Amino acid sequence: MSDGEDDLPLSTRARVAIAGNESDSDDDVPLSARVPGATTGKRKNMSNRNRPAHKRKSSDTEDDNSSDDKPIGSLVDISDRKSTTAGGSAKKKTKRADHEPWRAKRGAKQMWSTLEHNGVVFPPPYQAHGIPLVYDGHDVKLLPHEEEVATFFAVMKDTDYAQKDIFVKNFFDGFKKTLRGGPHGFIKDFKKCDFTKIYMWNLQERERKKSVSAEEKRKVKAEQAAAEEKYCWATIDGRRERVGNYKVEPPGLFRGRGEHPKMGRVKKRIMPEDIIINIGKGAKVPEPLPGHKWKQIIHNNTVTWLCGWNDTINTKDWKYVQFGATSSIKAESDIQKYEKARKLKLAVDAIRRDYFKKMKSGSVLEQQLAVTTYLVDKLALRAGGEKDDDLADTVGVCTLRVGHIDFLPPSTIKFDFLGKDSIRYLQEHEVDPLVFHAMQRFCKGKKKDQDIFDHIDPTKVNKHLQTLMPGLTIKVFRTYNASYTLNKLLKETTPAGDSTVPMKKAAYDAANKEVAVLCNHQKGVSKAHDAQMEKLQDKKKIIEKEIAALRRDKKDTNKAKIRTLKERLSKLELQMKMKDELKSVSLGTSKINYMDPRITIAWCKHNDVPPPTVYTKALVEKFNWAMEVEPDFDF
DNA sequence: AGATAGACTTGGAATAATTTTA
DNA sequence: TAAAATTATTCCAAGTCTATCT
């Protein structure tokens, strides 16, 4: 940790448009692409994305919207669904007809003995507004379920999504499917569609909602809260605890991140027939919507979710209703997470010795294990699992390709790739010469689109890590790194005891920022940022002028005035500096997920800073389990 | 041995609420 | 006191990783 590499990187955020990649936007994966074993064998010798299509890993579920002729928004019939998946794809035979998670895994740990809850809240049914779509110059009044889809799109006119070809194409395919067979099937040309009337209606509607009196707003909100109250809670082993996402996701257009090939697809409305209820035996089963039935009722006490349904976009994914962040079940796993990271702190020296040894003398496989472990340790990179090609092309350490790095002799490596959520990782790091040369060897003779670490994957790295420390996986290094860094920085940089709470808070935020940069947690620069900075700049100039003026007529009485102005000036300058430095850094993610709250709370106690200074109300509740920590807690 | 279903954590954007500023 | 700026919360997408299947 002593290396000075942390201050090199100037991480820059950019949503990189991957030019020329829209070509493969067709969503029906040709059957011929599903060559059995296509991804086996030497699969990692070539990068996934740039591997010829027939060799790519690809989804083998009979996919989504495109193969489903039902009008969107219609009720999904489960018997039909089952048969589609089970019979539809010639080679997905077996009993596991549909992916249905009702069976407990064999040795799985029991998570509860009794579980009661009230199911989910459904979004309100669609209410037609009757505003027409203009097609080829003529008003077309759509049927409600058609209008619903048109409105999804119309209201997004101002977003970046609506400017993307893939998004528009996917939406329009879905829209046409909705219209197919109905009275408006003649709508086939996107260029002839004018959604402006619906768009304008929506603007008005927003205005109207805004102009409702505060009193009225409060009333409506309170009523809704009262109606939802019972869904917010579940009882597990007799404890009443908060539920997290008890609301069913409403239908809409899928908003994938980065260059997601499915962005703009219509997300269908989820009905009770889609939802599996997981609940204690003998507990009262919640009522589905009137006239509807749940897909299934199960009693699996080896998992902690309450309700679940298949995602309609990525059809093999599941959505779950889980307990909330303040629940004991989440607190317990949070504690385990940080305790594991603390164990890593004790084991890390041996791990470092091990990877340097393997880099020098091991087989290529061992060398790759060693180098990836080094990168995970020093740079806190993510694992990087193999991805289907119907997802955005993002990578982690195991999926890094030759084109993602540059060698800057003597021993600096420049990384430039898209990580989770298509956030760009652009950093230069000086690495150990052994690492530098090993990576040069791995890249030698390979093309830009080939994997650097062609002998390994996250499973293998994790297996290896577990030989060094029980339970150790790649992601633990991120937790460890983040918490370790916060712990260290707070010790070094917290101002002396007599300084003010805001000064201490500034030191905390600065440490938090270092952690965020380490983890590459970014946010989009606010659209108004530049204008805001200019405004502050103007303010600064005004103060400077005032000071200059006061100086010119040298009255004694001016001295005090100048002093206060100077104070204001330096405060403003600091504010400007922070604002600019943090414009693209997101502090929240590390606070919520990576930095052991006991470090923060101990620091608060030690420095007489009330926890709400650094934690929001929600975080104080989430980290309730850490509140009793000793003031001298050391990570 | 490799693929992947399943379940859980992590992540930025969007939206809502609150505070500050003009 | 309204608009602007800031901060908090909600939303749901996108990762990780294990157990199970083939």
XYZ file of C-alpha atoms (C1' of nucleotides) in Angstrom:
679
model
C 0.000 0.000 0.000
C 2.998 2.192 0.329
C 3.486 2.778 -3.350
C 2.691 6.240 -4.474
C 0.617 5.063 -7.369
C -2.621 6.381 -5.966
C -1.963 9.933 -6.930
C -1.189 9.291 -10.549
C -4.619 8.533 -11.858
C -6.840 11.244 -13.022
C -9.855 9.220 -13.631
C -11.962 10.642 -16.312
C -15.463 9.766 -17.012
C -16.724 9.252 -20.452
C -19.477 7.271 -21.896
C -17.560 5.999 -24.780
C -19.625 5.392 -27.797
C -18.422 2.258 -29.371
C -18.584 3.175 -32.958
C -19.630 0.638 -35.466
C -21.089 -1.735 -32.987
C -24.711 -1.160 -33.708
C -24.466 -3.548 -36.551
C -25.542 -6.557 -34.567
C -28.681 -5.177 -33.094
C -30.891 -8.005 -34.222
C -32.284 -9.652 -31.214
C -33.261 -13.067 -32.364
C -30.140 -15.025 -31.930
C -30.025 -17.294 -34.914
C -30.381 -20.859 -33.857
C -27.231 -21.649 -35.692
C -25.392 -19.424 -33.284
C -26.165 -21.777 -30.482
C -23.547 -24.272 -31.351
C -23.224 -26.663 -28.481
C -19.907 -26.244 -26.815
C -19.227 -23.059 -28.684
C -17.818 -21.519 -25.589
C -15.929 -24.488 -24.316
C -12.380 -25.529 -24.871
C -10.101 -22.710 -25.762
C -12.870 -20.216 -25.539
C -10.872 -17.692 -23.668
C -8.262 -17.426 -26.334
C -10.373 -14.876 -28.010
C -12.356 -12.109 -26.561
C -16.027 -12.689 -26.353
C -17.261 -9.655 -28.142
C -14.916 -9.792 -31.005
C -14.936 -13.453 -31.383
C -16.805 -14.446 -34.498
C -20.496 -14.534 -33.730
C -20.752 -18.288 -33.937
C -18.127 -18.678 -31.284
C -19.532 -16.196 -28.855
C -21.178 -17.118 -25.696
C -24.792 -16.480 -26.309
C -28.032 -16.690 -24.544
C -29.751 -19.940 -25.257
C -33.141 -19.196 -23.881
C -35.835 -18.835 -26.459
C -35.644 -15.165 -26.163
C -37.938 -12.415 -25.070
C -40.249 -10.101 -26.925
C -39.276 -10.977 -30.388
C -40.400 -14.537 -30.131
C -43.554 -13.678 -28.291
C -46.473 -12.717 -30.380
C -48.738 -11.636 -27.619
C -49.675 -8.017 -27.491
C -47.539 -6.341 -24.924
C -49.346 -5.623 -21.748
C -51.645 -8.553 -22.100
C -51.946 -11.072 -19.398
C -49.307 -13.678 -19.512
C -50.613 -17.169 -19.496
C -48.288 -19.357 -17.568
C -49.105 -22.651 -19.137
C -48.156 -21.161 -22.453
C -45.023 -19.714 -21.063
C -43.870 -22.970 -19.703
C -44.337 -24.803 -22.894
C -42.520 -22.140 -24.842
C -39.433 -22.512 -22.818
C -39.589 -26.205 -22.298
C -40.493 -27.297 -25.754
C -39.477 -24.314 -27.779
C -35.809 -24.796 -27.632
C -34.839 -28.128 -28.975
C -31.990 -28.685 -26.635
C -33.217 -27.298 -23.359
C -34.977 -30.531 -22.570
C -34.928 -31.886 -19.029
C -37.130 -31.539 -16.034
C -35.991 -27.991 -15.403
C -38.580 -26.923 -17.864
C -38.793 -23.369 -16.686
C -36.238 -21.786 -14.433
C -38.163 -21.918 -11.225
C -36.340 -21.476 -8.004
C -38.534 -23.428 -5.667
C -36.169 -26.194 -4.782
C -33.865 -25.774 -1.844
C -30.276 -26.603 -2.567
C -29.106 -29.718 -0.877
C -26.737 -28.570 1.814
C -28.097 -25.035 1.923
C -28.256 -23.310 5.243
C -31.652 -22.683 6.753
C -32.281 -18.948 6.904
C -35.558 -18.851 8.816
C -38.210 -20.990 10.448
C -41.227 -18.740 10.107
C -41.880 -16.100 7.514
C -44.952 -13.951 7.034
C -45.476 -11.129 4.584
C -48.129 -9.445 2.490
C -46.749 -9.863 -0.999
C -46.308 -6.938 -3.329
C -47.896 -3.688 -4.420
C -48.784 -3.606 -8.090
C -48.499 -0.432 -10.118
C -51.897 1.075 -10.930
C -53.488 -0.114 -14.167
C -52.899 2.044 -17.187
C -55.172 5.045 -17.531
C -55.691 6.167 -21.088
C -55.361 9.870 -21.834
C -56.824 9.737 -25.324
C -54.209 11.990 -26.920
C -53.580 10.837 -30.470
C -50.402 9.799 -32.166
C -49.953 11.701 -35.408
C -49.174 9.314 -38.250
C -48.379 10.617 -41.678
C -50.037 13.873 -40.741
C -53.242 12.350 -39.389
C -54.420 11.939 -35.818
C -54.623 8.320 -34.767
C -56.367 7.572 -31.518
C -54.755 4.433 -30.210
C -56.267 1.668 -28.131
C -55.281 1.995 -24.482
C -52.645 -0.750 -24.523
C -51.177 0.730 -27.705
C -51.287 4.228 -26.336
C -49.479 3.042 -23.226
C -46.455 1.899 -25.228
C -46.482 5.016 -27.402
C -46.521 7.112 -24.256
C -43.532 5.269 -22.780
C -41.590 6.554 -25.736
C -43.139 9.970 -26.173
C -42.272 11.113 -22.664
C -38.628 10.201 -23.189
C -38.110 12.583 -26.078
C -35.642 14.748 -24.151
C -33.499 11.931 -22.823
C -30.218 10.700 -24.260
C -31.814 7.330 -24.830
C -34.247 8.733 -27.352
C -31.297 9.908 -29.453
C -29.852 6.430 -29.793
C -30.670 4.367 -32.841
C -30.764 1.038 -31.024
C -33.132 2.434 -28.454
C -35.496 3.797 -31.064
C -35.337 0.639 -33.123
C -36.054 -1.636 -30.182
C -38.900 0.547 -29.047
C -40.448 0.684 -32.477
C -40.176 -3.068 -32.968
C -42.052 -3.488 -29.714
C -44.582 -0.870 -30.668
C -45.269 -2.505 -34.022
C -45.741 -5.815 -32.276
C -48.257 -4.200 -29.996
C -50.151 -2.857 -32.981
C -49.940 -6.028 -35.018
C -53.277 -7.604 -35.801
C -55.167 -4.620 -34.418
C -56.841 -1.697 -36.115
C -53.593 0.268 -36.276
C -51.386 -2.304 -37.888
C -50.799 0.115 -40.732
C -48.368 2.048 -38.541
C -45.123 0.675 -39.846
C -42.857 3.618 -40.542
C -41.189 5.310 -37.618
C -40.445 8.398 -39.681
C -44.133 9.013 -40.161
C -44.823 8.897 -36.427
C -45.117 12.144 -34.540
C -45.349 11.735 -30.787
C -45.328 15.450 -30.054
C -48.945 15.700 -28.986
C -48.482 13.034 -26.357
C -45.218 14.619 -25.343
C -46.895 17.990 -24.889
C -49.735 16.449 -22.962
C -47.194 14.925 -20.630
C -45.463 18.263 -20.083
C -48.764 19.841 -19.118
C -49.548 16.957 -16.856
C -46.232 17.412 -15.075
C -46.918 21.101 -14.652
C -50.320 20.374 -13.292
C -48.910 17.943 -10.769
C -46.301 20.461 -9.736
C -48.820 23.196 -9.193
C -50.905 21.162 -6.762
C -50.744 22.799 -3.373
C -48.230 21.487 -0.879
C -51.073 20.638 1.424
C -52.771 18.515 -1.206
C -49.506 16.795 -2.107
C -48.908 15.888 1.484
C -52.368 14.489 1.814
C -52.074 12.306 -1.278
C -48.713 11.049 -0.120
C -49.982 10.197 3.321
C -52.900 8.287 1.849
C -50.630 6.290 -0.392
C -48.260 5.544 2.461
C -51.156 4.319 4.564
C -52.360 2.051 1.769
C -48.876 0.592 1.330
C -47.992 0.352 4.983
C -48.701 -3.332 5.387
C -46.490 -4.279 2.445
C -43.517 -2.485 3.986
C -43.164 -5.090 6.705
C -42.568 -8.793 6.984
C -42.135 -11.025 9.990
C -39.219 -13.410 10.058
C -38.802 -15.738 13.036
C -41.163 -13.491 14.935
C -39.277 -10.270 14.212
C -41.088 -7.572 12.293
C -38.661 -6.133 9.755
C -38.707 -3.779 6.830
C -39.127 -5.058 3.290
C -36.955 -3.493 0.618
C -38.533 -3.279 -2.817
C -42.119 -4.301 -2.190
C -43.339 -2.507 -5.317
C -43.585 -4.453 -8.554
C -41.632 -2.726 -11.300
C -44.008 -0.897 -13.617
C -43.961 -1.532 -17.365
C -41.868 0.809 -19.468
C -38.938 0.888 -21.852
C -35.804 -0.904 -20.747
C -33.014 1.521 -19.948
C -29.823 -0.449 -20.209
C -26.491 1.234 -19.484
C -23.780 1.906 -22.025
C -24.207 0.296 -25.424
C -26.795 -2.189 -24.314
C -28.221 -4.018 -27.316
C -31.631 -4.359 -25.688
C -32.210 -0.764 -24.652
C -35.637 0.488 -25.641
C -37.345 -2.889 -25.479
C -40.757 -2.897 -23.919
C -40.780 -4.172 -20.360
C -44.057 -5.958 -19.948
C -46.429 -5.450 -17.083
C -45.870 -8.018 -14.354
C -49.013 -9.778 -13.201
C -49.648 -12.115 -10.252
C -49.406 -15.019 -12.702
C -45.708 -14.131 -13.113
C -44.911 -14.010 -9.437
C -43.707 -16.732 -7.098
C -44.498 -16.157 -3.445
C -42.024 -17.530 -0.925
C -43.577 -17.700 2.508
C -43.617 -19.784 5.665
C -45.688 -22.958 5.749
C -48.974 -22.177 7.400
C -48.558 -18.418 7.004
C -51.449 -16.589 5.414
C -50.835 -16.320 1.690
C -51.248 -12.748 0.438
C -54.145 -12.017 -1.897
C -53.239 -11.608 -5.556
C -55.094 -8.980 -7.580
C -58.813 -9.752 -7.764
C -59.486 -12.406 -10.362
C -55.835 -13.407 -10.578
C -53.636 -16.163 -9.229
C -49.999 -16.290 -8.167
C -47.705 -18.266 -10.375
C -46.737 -20.403 -7.420
C -46.502 -20.515 -3.653
C -43.295 -21.960 -2.242
C -41.821 -22.435 1.220
C -38.095 -22.342 0.684
C -36.458 -21.424 3.961
C -32.932 -21.611 2.602
C -33.361 -18.298 0.792
C -34.320 -14.868 2.059
C -36.503 -13.512 -0.722
C -40.233 -12.999 -0.358
C -41.427 -12.767 -3.948
C -39.783 -13.269 -7.291
C -40.450 -13.128 -10.990
C -38.596 -13.639 -14.238
C -37.168 -10.505 -15.760
C -38.842 -9.942 -19.103
C -35.809 -8.378 -20.782
C -33.020 -10.696 -19.726
C -35.262 -13.691 -19.505
C -33.023 -15.883 -17.429
C -32.586 -13.270 -14.755
C -34.790 -13.047 -11.701
C -36.136 -10.097 -9.824
C -36.634 -10.582 -6.119
C -38.394 -8.801 -3.317
C -35.906 -8.842 -0.451
C -35.730 -7.585 3.087
C -34.661 -3.951 3.477
C -31.212 -2.643 4.339
C -32.122 -2.194 7.999
C -33.223 -5.805 8.468
C -31.262 -8.151 10.683
C -30.705 -10.508 7.797
C -28.879 -7.823 5.802
C -27.054 -6.534 8.856
C -25.763 -10.006 9.572
C -24.354 -10.443 6.090
C -22.870 -6.959 6.222
C -21.040 -7.872 9.409
C -19.753 -11.070 7.833
C -18.560 -9.122 4.816
C -16.483 -6.688 6.854
C -15.171 -9.369 9.184
C -13.942 -11.290 6.170
C -12.219 -8.166 4.880
C -10.498 -7.762 8.247
C -9.266 -11.346 8.030
C -7.790 -10.487 4.664
C -5.861 -7.706 6.322
C -4.109 -10.346 8.406
C -3.538 -12.684 5.480
C -2.540 -10.181 2.847
C 1.208 -10.214 3.477
C 1.397 -13.928 2.853
C -0.769 -13.530 -0.233
C 1.596 -10.893 -1.586
C 4.613 -13.076 -1.007
C 2.795 -15.886 -2.767
C 1.961 -13.941 -5.884
C 5.442 -12.558 -6.315
C 6.820 -16.043 -6.014
C 4.384 -17.432 -8.580
C 5.071 -14.611 -10.994
C 8.699 -15.593 -11.145
C 8.543 -19.324 -11.172
C 5.085 -20.607 -11.891
C 3.447 -22.027 -14.978
C 1.663 -19.581 -17.264
C -1.547 -20.421 -15.455
C 0.076 -19.707 -12.112
C 1.605 -16.517 -13.418
C -1.782 -15.344 -14.572
C -3.313 -16.178 -11.221
C -0.514 -14.211 -9.602
C -0.814 -11.149 -11.808
C -4.588 -10.926 -11.600
C -4.367 -11.225 -7.836
C -1.809 -8.439 -7.843
C -4.126 -6.188 -9.872
C -7.090 -6.985 -7.678
C -4.978 -6.240 -4.611
C -3.339 -3.035 -5.799
C -6.007 -1.522 -8.046
C -9.158 -2.996 -6.520
C -10.400 -4.162 -9.907
C -13.542 -6.268 -10.205
C -13.487 -9.946 -11.160
C -14.881 -9.676 -14.677
C -16.943 -12.710 -15.572
C -17.699 -13.841 -19.100
C -20.810 -12.106 -20.434
C -23.443 -12.960 -22.968
C -23.220 -10.895 -26.101
C -26.726 -9.577 -25.633
C -25.379 -7.340 -22.892
C -23.153 -4.278 -23.024
C -19.499 -5.134 -23.565
C -17.862 -4.434 -20.226
C -14.905 -6.107 -18.562
C -13.124 -6.780 -15.293
C -9.697 -8.127 -14.522
C -10.199 -11.624 -15.946
C -11.743 -10.329 -19.162
C -9.247 -7.537 -19.861
C -8.145 -7.551 -23.471
C -4.855 -6.530 -25.019
C -6.416 -3.347 -26.393
C -7.424 -2.228 -22.921
C -3.891 -1.557 -21.762
C -0.806 0.295 -22.895
C 2.699 -0.351 -21.687
C 4.514 2.826 -20.713
C 8.098 1.798 -19.926
C 9.781 1.386 -17.638
C 6.909 -0.031 -15.616
C 3.716 1.942 -15.926
C 0.536 0.490 -17.356
C -2.278 2.573 -18.692
C -5.718 1.022 -18.334
C -8.613 2.133 -20.475
C -11.697 -0.041 -20.443
C -15.382 0.003 -19.638
C -16.234 -1.607 -16.321
C -19.492 -2.237 -14.525
C -22.334 -0.029 -15.766
C -20.103 0.942 -18.701
C -18.192 3.336 -16.506
C -14.828 4.060 -18.014
C -11.746 3.063 -16.084
C -8.954 5.304 -17.302
C -5.982 5.231 -14.982
C -2.242 4.854 -15.177
C -0.444 2.836 -12.558
C 3.143 2.120 -11.931
C 3.341 -1.588 -11.285
C 6.027 -3.899 -10.026
C 8.500 -4.667 -12.857
C 7.657 -8.345 -12.524
C 4.039 -7.558 -13.269
C 4.972 -5.291 -16.125
C 7.025 -7.959 -17.826
C 4.607 -10.757 -17.120
C 1.818 -8.781 -18.756
C 4.004 -8.058 -21.737
C 4.538 -11.780 -22.093
C 0.800 -12.483 -21.877
C 0.089 -9.926 -24.586
C 2.850 -10.985 -26.906
C 1.613 -12.108 -30.296
C -2.011 -11.403 -29.482
C -4.395 -9.088 -31.257
C -6.036 -6.168 -29.507
C -9.314 -7.991 -29.054
C -7.844 -11.056 -27.384
C -7.970 -11.776 -23.686
C -4.809 -11.014 -21.736
C -5.467 -13.669 -19.125
C -6.435 -16.527 -21.359
C -5.825 -19.327 -18.882
C -8.089 -18.196 -16.103
C -11.522 -16.964 -15.079
C -12.990 -15.672 -11.807
C -13.844 -19.178 -10.599
C -10.245 -20.269 -10.943
C -8.890 -17.141 -9.300
C -11.317 -17.548 -6.425
C -10.436 -21.217 -6.023
C -6.817 -20.190 -5.826
C -7.534 -17.426 -3.317
C -9.355 -19.902 -1.153
C -6.221 -21.977 -0.835
C -4.613 -18.905 0.714
C -7.465 -17.843 2.971
C -10.750 -19.655 3.590
C -13.707 -17.829 2.073
C -11.556 -15.348 0.191
C -12.870 -14.130 -3.157
C -11.931 -11.323 -5.506
C -14.524 -8.860 -4.291
C -13.238 -9.052 -0.726
C -10.181 -7.130 -1.885
C -12.360 -4.173 -2.796
C -13.959 -4.147 0.629
C -10.615 -4.583 2.305
C -8.944 -1.906 0.201
C -11.711 0.620 0.751
C -11.964 0.092 4.493
C -8.220 -0.071 4.977
C -7.759 3.184 3.081
C -10.465 5.015 5.004
C -9.050 3.773 8.286
C -5.566 4.890 7.392
C -6.501 8.268 5.957
C -8.730 9.226 8.850
C -5.878 8.548 11.227
C -3.501 10.642 9.177
C -5.633 13.575 8.189
C -8.213 14.293 10.866
C -7.455 17.773 12.213
C -6.650 18.306 15.864
C -9.256 18.085 18.574
C -10.004 21.779 18.783
C -11.041 22.085 15.145
C -14.663 22.479 14.181
C -17.051 19.747 13.127
C -17.207 21.091 9.552
C -13.420 20.891 9.349
C -13.474 17.307 10.550
C -16.257 16.517 8.151
C -14.150 17.949 5.320
C -11.332 15.585 6.275
C -13.765 12.670 6.281
C -15.111 13.621 2.862
C -11.590 13.912 1.502
C -10.794 10.405 2.710
C -14.087 9.189 1.293
C -13.111 10.719 -2.017
C -9.812 8.835 -2.104
C -11.709 5.609 -1.589
C -14.196 6.472 -4.309
C -11.389 7.160 -6.766
C -9.726 3.887 -5.833
C -12.942 2.010 -6.551
C -13.602 4.130 -9.645
C -17.020 5.208 -8.426
C -18.179 7.924 -10.764
C -21.216 9.977 -11.565
C -22.280 12.005 -14.563
C -21.198 15.614 -14.495
C -24.283 17.688 -13.876
C -25.487 19.487 -16.943
C -25.408 22.753 -15.075
C -21.923 22.275 -13.677
C -20.043 24.655 -15.936
C -22.576 27.411 -15.519
C -22.489 26.969 -11.773
C -18.731 27.174 -11.695
C -18.834 30.364 -13.720
C -21.271 31.878 -11.299
C -18.940 31.127 -8.424
C -16.092 32.571 -10.438
C -18.043 35.815 -10.815
C -18.751 35.878 -7.131
C -15.083 35.496 -6.467
C -14.210 38.388 -8.750
C -16.662 40.653 -6.994
C -15.121 39.956 -3.627
C -11.644 40.509 -4.994
C -12.699 43.844 -6.411
C -14.182 44.881 -3.104
C -10.970 44.025 -1.348
C -8.962 45.981 -3.881
C -11.231 48.993 -3.458
C -10.980 48.926 0.301
C -7.230 48.734 0.011
C -7.067 51.775 -2.229
C -8.459 54.198 0.292
C -6.326 53.267 3.196
C -8.584 53.841 6.147
C -7.910 52.006 9.357
C -11.526 50.990 9.647
C -11.173 49.008 6.455
C -8.787 46.504 7.933
C -11.460 44.490 9.687
C -13.641 44.546 6.607
C -10.800 43.271 4.500
C -10.181 40.483 6.912
C -13.773 39.234 6.778
C -13.809 39.521 3.015
C -10.612 37.537 2.780
C -12.128 34.848 4.937
C -15.141 34.699 2.682
C -12.843 34.524 -0.300
C -10.821 31.575 0.918
C -13.980 29.766 1.895
C -15.355 30.331 -1.564
C -12.153 29.180 -3.179
C -12.206 25.983 -1.169
C -15.815 25.416 -2.122
C -14.973 25.860 -5.787
C -12.065 23.483 -5.592
C -14.140 20.789 -3.925
C -17.018 21.227 -6.299
C -14.788 20.806 -9.300
C -12.871 17.880 -7.882
C -16.034 16.044 -6.962
C -17.970 16.782 -10.096
C -17.534 13.272 -11.414
C -16.763 11.356 -8.212
C -19.529 9.521 -6.431
C -18.980 9.237 -2.683
C -22.161 7.354 -1.883
C -21.360 3.911 -3.224
C -18.312 3.369 -1.065
C -20.102 4.741 1.968
C -22.992 2.351 1.480
C -21.138 -0.770 0.387
C -17.410 -0.692 1.041
C -16.273 1.260 4.062
C -16.763 -0.605 7.339
C -19.201 1.589 9.290
C -17.388 0.774 12.505
C -14.451 2.821 11.251
C -16.728 5.774 10.690
C -18.628 5.466 13.943
C -15.463 4.978 15.978
C -14.051 8.072 14.313
C -17.221 9.987 15.134
C -16.954 9.015 18.773
C -13.293 9.747 18.952
C -13.677 13.191 17.413
C -17.018 14.268 18.844
C -18.730 14.281 15.476
C -22.372 13.217 15.552
C -22.919 10.328 13.095
C -25.646 12.227 11.161
C -22.893 14.602 10.063
C -21.510 11.937 7.763
C -24.416 9.500 7.448
C -27.910 10.188 6.215
C -30.829 9.053 8.296
C -31.171 5.945 6.177
C -27.500 5.062 6.665
C -27.614 5.615 10.400
C -30.426 3.065 10.437
C -28.706 0.674 8.080
C -25.546 0.763 10.197
C -27.335 0.477 13.469
C -25.356 -2.688 14.127
C -22.129 -0.662 14.217
C -23.259 2.024 16.650
C -21.951 0.334 19.765
C -18.402 0.093 18.482
C -15.556 1.111 20.776
C -14.059 4.540 19.979
C -10.651 2.953 19.464
C -11.857 0.374 16.951
C -9.156 -0.314 14.391
C -10.026 -1.992 11.117
C -14.619 -29.607 -16.404
C -17.327 -26.337 -18.084
C -21.824 -24.021 -18.224
C -25.296 -21.788 -15.925
C -29.411 -21.025 -12.760
C -30.094 -18.753 -8.785
C -29.563 -15.433 -5.163
C -27.601 -11.978 -3.404
C -24.521 -7.364 -3.483
C -23.218 -3.336 -5.799
C -24.088 0.751 -8.959
C -25.380 5.158 -11.286
C -29.466 7.720 -12.800
C -33.775 9.577 -11.816
C -36.638 11.641 -8.702
C -38.050 13.687 -4.380
C -37.104 16.417 -0.439
C -34.622 19.975 1.769
C -31.706 23.949 2.096
C -29.627 27.994 0.221
C -29.649 31.948 -2.505
C -31.154 35.972 -4.848
C -40.608 33.445 -1.650
C -39.512 31.417 -5.765
C -35.849 29.535 -8.094
C -31.616 27.243 -7.828
C -28.578 24.221 -5.673
C -27.753 20.434 -2.736
C -28.715 16.199 -0.546
C -31.358 12.077 0.242
C -34.064 8.333 -1.444
C -35.904 5.309 -4.836
C -35.393 2.634 -8.726
C -33.866 -1.113 -11.154
C -29.747 -2.519 -13.922
C -25.549 -5.042 -13.642
C -22.298 -7.160 -11.264
C -20.223 -11.495 -8.168
C -20.060 -16.115 -6.839
C -21.777 -20.840 -5.405
C -24.143 -25.031 -6.127
C -25.899 -27.819 -9.463
C -26.319 -29.735 -13.858
C -24.459 -31.954 -18.086
